[in-house]
């Protein structure tokens, strides 16, 4: 039995040759296909004729009919990077045209299965090419990518990029073959190395920022990732250089989130007391957030159990922290003067803070006040709510942004909203005004007297409301 | 603020939305424009959490007037805040798309001022992309609950997909954790969107070509593990939403610890295996003909974590097995553990030509290790005799153990 050696460069040449061979009745065992796409075959093929043996008229009695499905399968498999593919395809073609026309309908047939697996691999490679090509902008404005597909798919897939990026000049370089598009025509050229593509692109930095930010460290799962983005593709993906760093820090980042997670004061607040004293004592042991660790003591609210006016400040300062009472430092002095000017006896009111522990930074021997974070405010809120629930004030005045954030919300603008009555679930009347300490730190150009007068005016509004007869509404 | 910093903040804030799908929409590139969709979604990258990066997933802003305790962007959180201008999002989208980093944009937002105002901002980004830049890529817009019906209608004209998140399976739980949200309002948005989709279809049927309206349909997301609701409740709600609002997908998002979290929520690693089992159960309901009550009966309201829900069902219903793979109808084949929809169809085709043997199934890559105890084949399958043995469940024991964070982190490269 003579073995025919037949070259195949691509699907079209294989198809022409195979058609003739089938007509000649050449069995799969008699034909050996030489792969023109593999480098090893190039030398051999140089001496061979591209055309298959001449038609033998006596044998060519019938035309070969194969299912359409075979053509699509064969076309896809012809891109598979394995010289054996031409032989396998010919074997399938032979069986289809020799008594097994429905062979493709049996997915469990070993040959069909094998070719289907190859087909799937090419499809997957094509899909990964659609996904992983990364263009960089070249000096002339064209977008250029370097990509390394597993199979011979550049020609097959170039159209995808034309359909999508038709209105831009682009080139996709691969080691086997390159595709070029100039908004009119698609051209192909020989393979090029990575160095032929631009080495950077400004937008890439933004892409890396995005990639690093969209990763959730609490869900690190490398297996799932590499299943879909195999390591072999990493070399052409700019974002891959972030992967190791992201993974290395993932565990720490997650535990940091858990560690930072504040507990709340809620579990320290006695639920069924009507006594301010009991509440205050319980607050002494509060560890609802980490502020208790460094502060001297809890500074709870003070004042009349049945006060109709409640003043809420930010947090205790240095003096308050040491003495254990609210508003006894410099800001307290300003408050006292303002209350007096507004005609309010502090003993008739209830004075407290949104946060009950002193937050500070140590600078040398001094303890510098530091604004509480949202999590401190919300951790401490159960105490404030418990105080409000017991005292049931008719009027609440929030002194400054922290108290306002606790009782009204984050979007309050003190300077715009001061002295206005706001809807609140906490009390029938609620207003915000400045914190007295703000008067001690006025920016240049603002006069203390003027600001003090405004502060007193707000407080006077409050006391008018306190003393107003209950409206019918 | 620098664009880079904004991007970091607003991508970070968007990552808790699980959906990144870009499939189900066909859109030809406009003349002189850029971008198209061809039905199949493309994942352009994967982050080390194994999640796909298909769309540029951003919040327009993470300022928010609401205080939903499960959300990192709630008003009481200390997270850094930022806001994009619509133009910034448009340019990022185009620049990323041209470099083939993404399939398109998934834009959501914290609620600023009012739901209507927020929705208008989202719409304006989508409109600019489509009208000014002839962008043909995929656009997924968040439908902010309690906005005007007219705005959902507008959004659907520009977007491929819309989604209103149901957040939690039980309305009462939602009221507790998210005081400003109500299932009625969220489902109200779903109803409007469904109306738009049906109208557009109807118009196409009557008049031929008509403008797109959210051609990739609508989806939603449910957070799992932030509240005590069992899997049965989660799946009941999902199945109800699929039926009522014709959703394409329900996403289940394992509640994950967030920075600056609310003190009232569980502080644990996200229950990722549970999330995975819910997706499996979701698939069984949609493609395998299972009913919620079969998967999570009252006696077992939570899905077992150590085995997949189909296997768990099979072990509870051994009277149904063994199944003869050469004779059984499709519906019965679909109930065999270890055999998926695609292989069922391959088996049905193949069995016209041959009597299926174990080796045939192995070649189709059926999970023989699971299926073998539940089937009879043309050759001798001794494992089928074990179907009634007490010890059968033990055969599947070593299967699953939640991949610990550290196996993942230290896993070899």
JSON list of C-alpha atoms in Angstrom, two decimals, chain A residues 5-7 34 43-51:
[
{"chain": "A", "resi": 5, "resn": "UNK", "atom": "CA", "xyz": [1.88, 12.47, 1.52]},
{"chain": "A", "resi": 6, "resn": "UNK", "atom": "CA", "xyz": [-0.43, 15.46, 1.17]},
{"chain": "A", "resi": 7, "resn": "UNK", "atom": "CA", "xyz": [0.31, 18.97, 2.43]},
{"chain": "A", "resi": 34, "resn": "UNK", "atom": "CA", "xyz": [1.75, 17.13, 6.23]},
{"chain": "A", "resi": 43, "resn": "UNK", "atom": "CA", "xyz": [11.15, 22.50, 4.99]},
{"chain": "A", "resi": 44, "resn": "UNK", "atom": "CA", "xyz": [9.45, 19.38, 3.76]},
{"chain": "A", "resi": 45, "resn": "UNK", "atom": "CA", "xyz": [6.74, 21.30, 2.04]},
{"chain": "A", "resi": 46, "resn": "UNK", "atom": "CA", "xyz": [9.13, 23.49, 0.14]},
{"chain": "A", "resi": 47, "resn": "UNK", "atom": "CA", "xyz": [9.89, 20.54, -2.12]},
{"chain": "A", "resi": 48, "resn": "UNK", "atom": "CA", "xyz": [6.34, 19.40, -2.43]},
{"chain": "A", "resi": 49, "resn": "UNK", "atom": "CA", "xyz": [3.63, 20.55, -4.73]},
{"chain": "A", "resi": 50, "resn": "UNK", "atom": "CA", "xyz": [0.82, 22.33, -3.00]},
{"chain": "A", "resi": 51, "resn": "UNK", "atom": "CA", "xyz": [-1.78, 20.64, -5.17]}
]
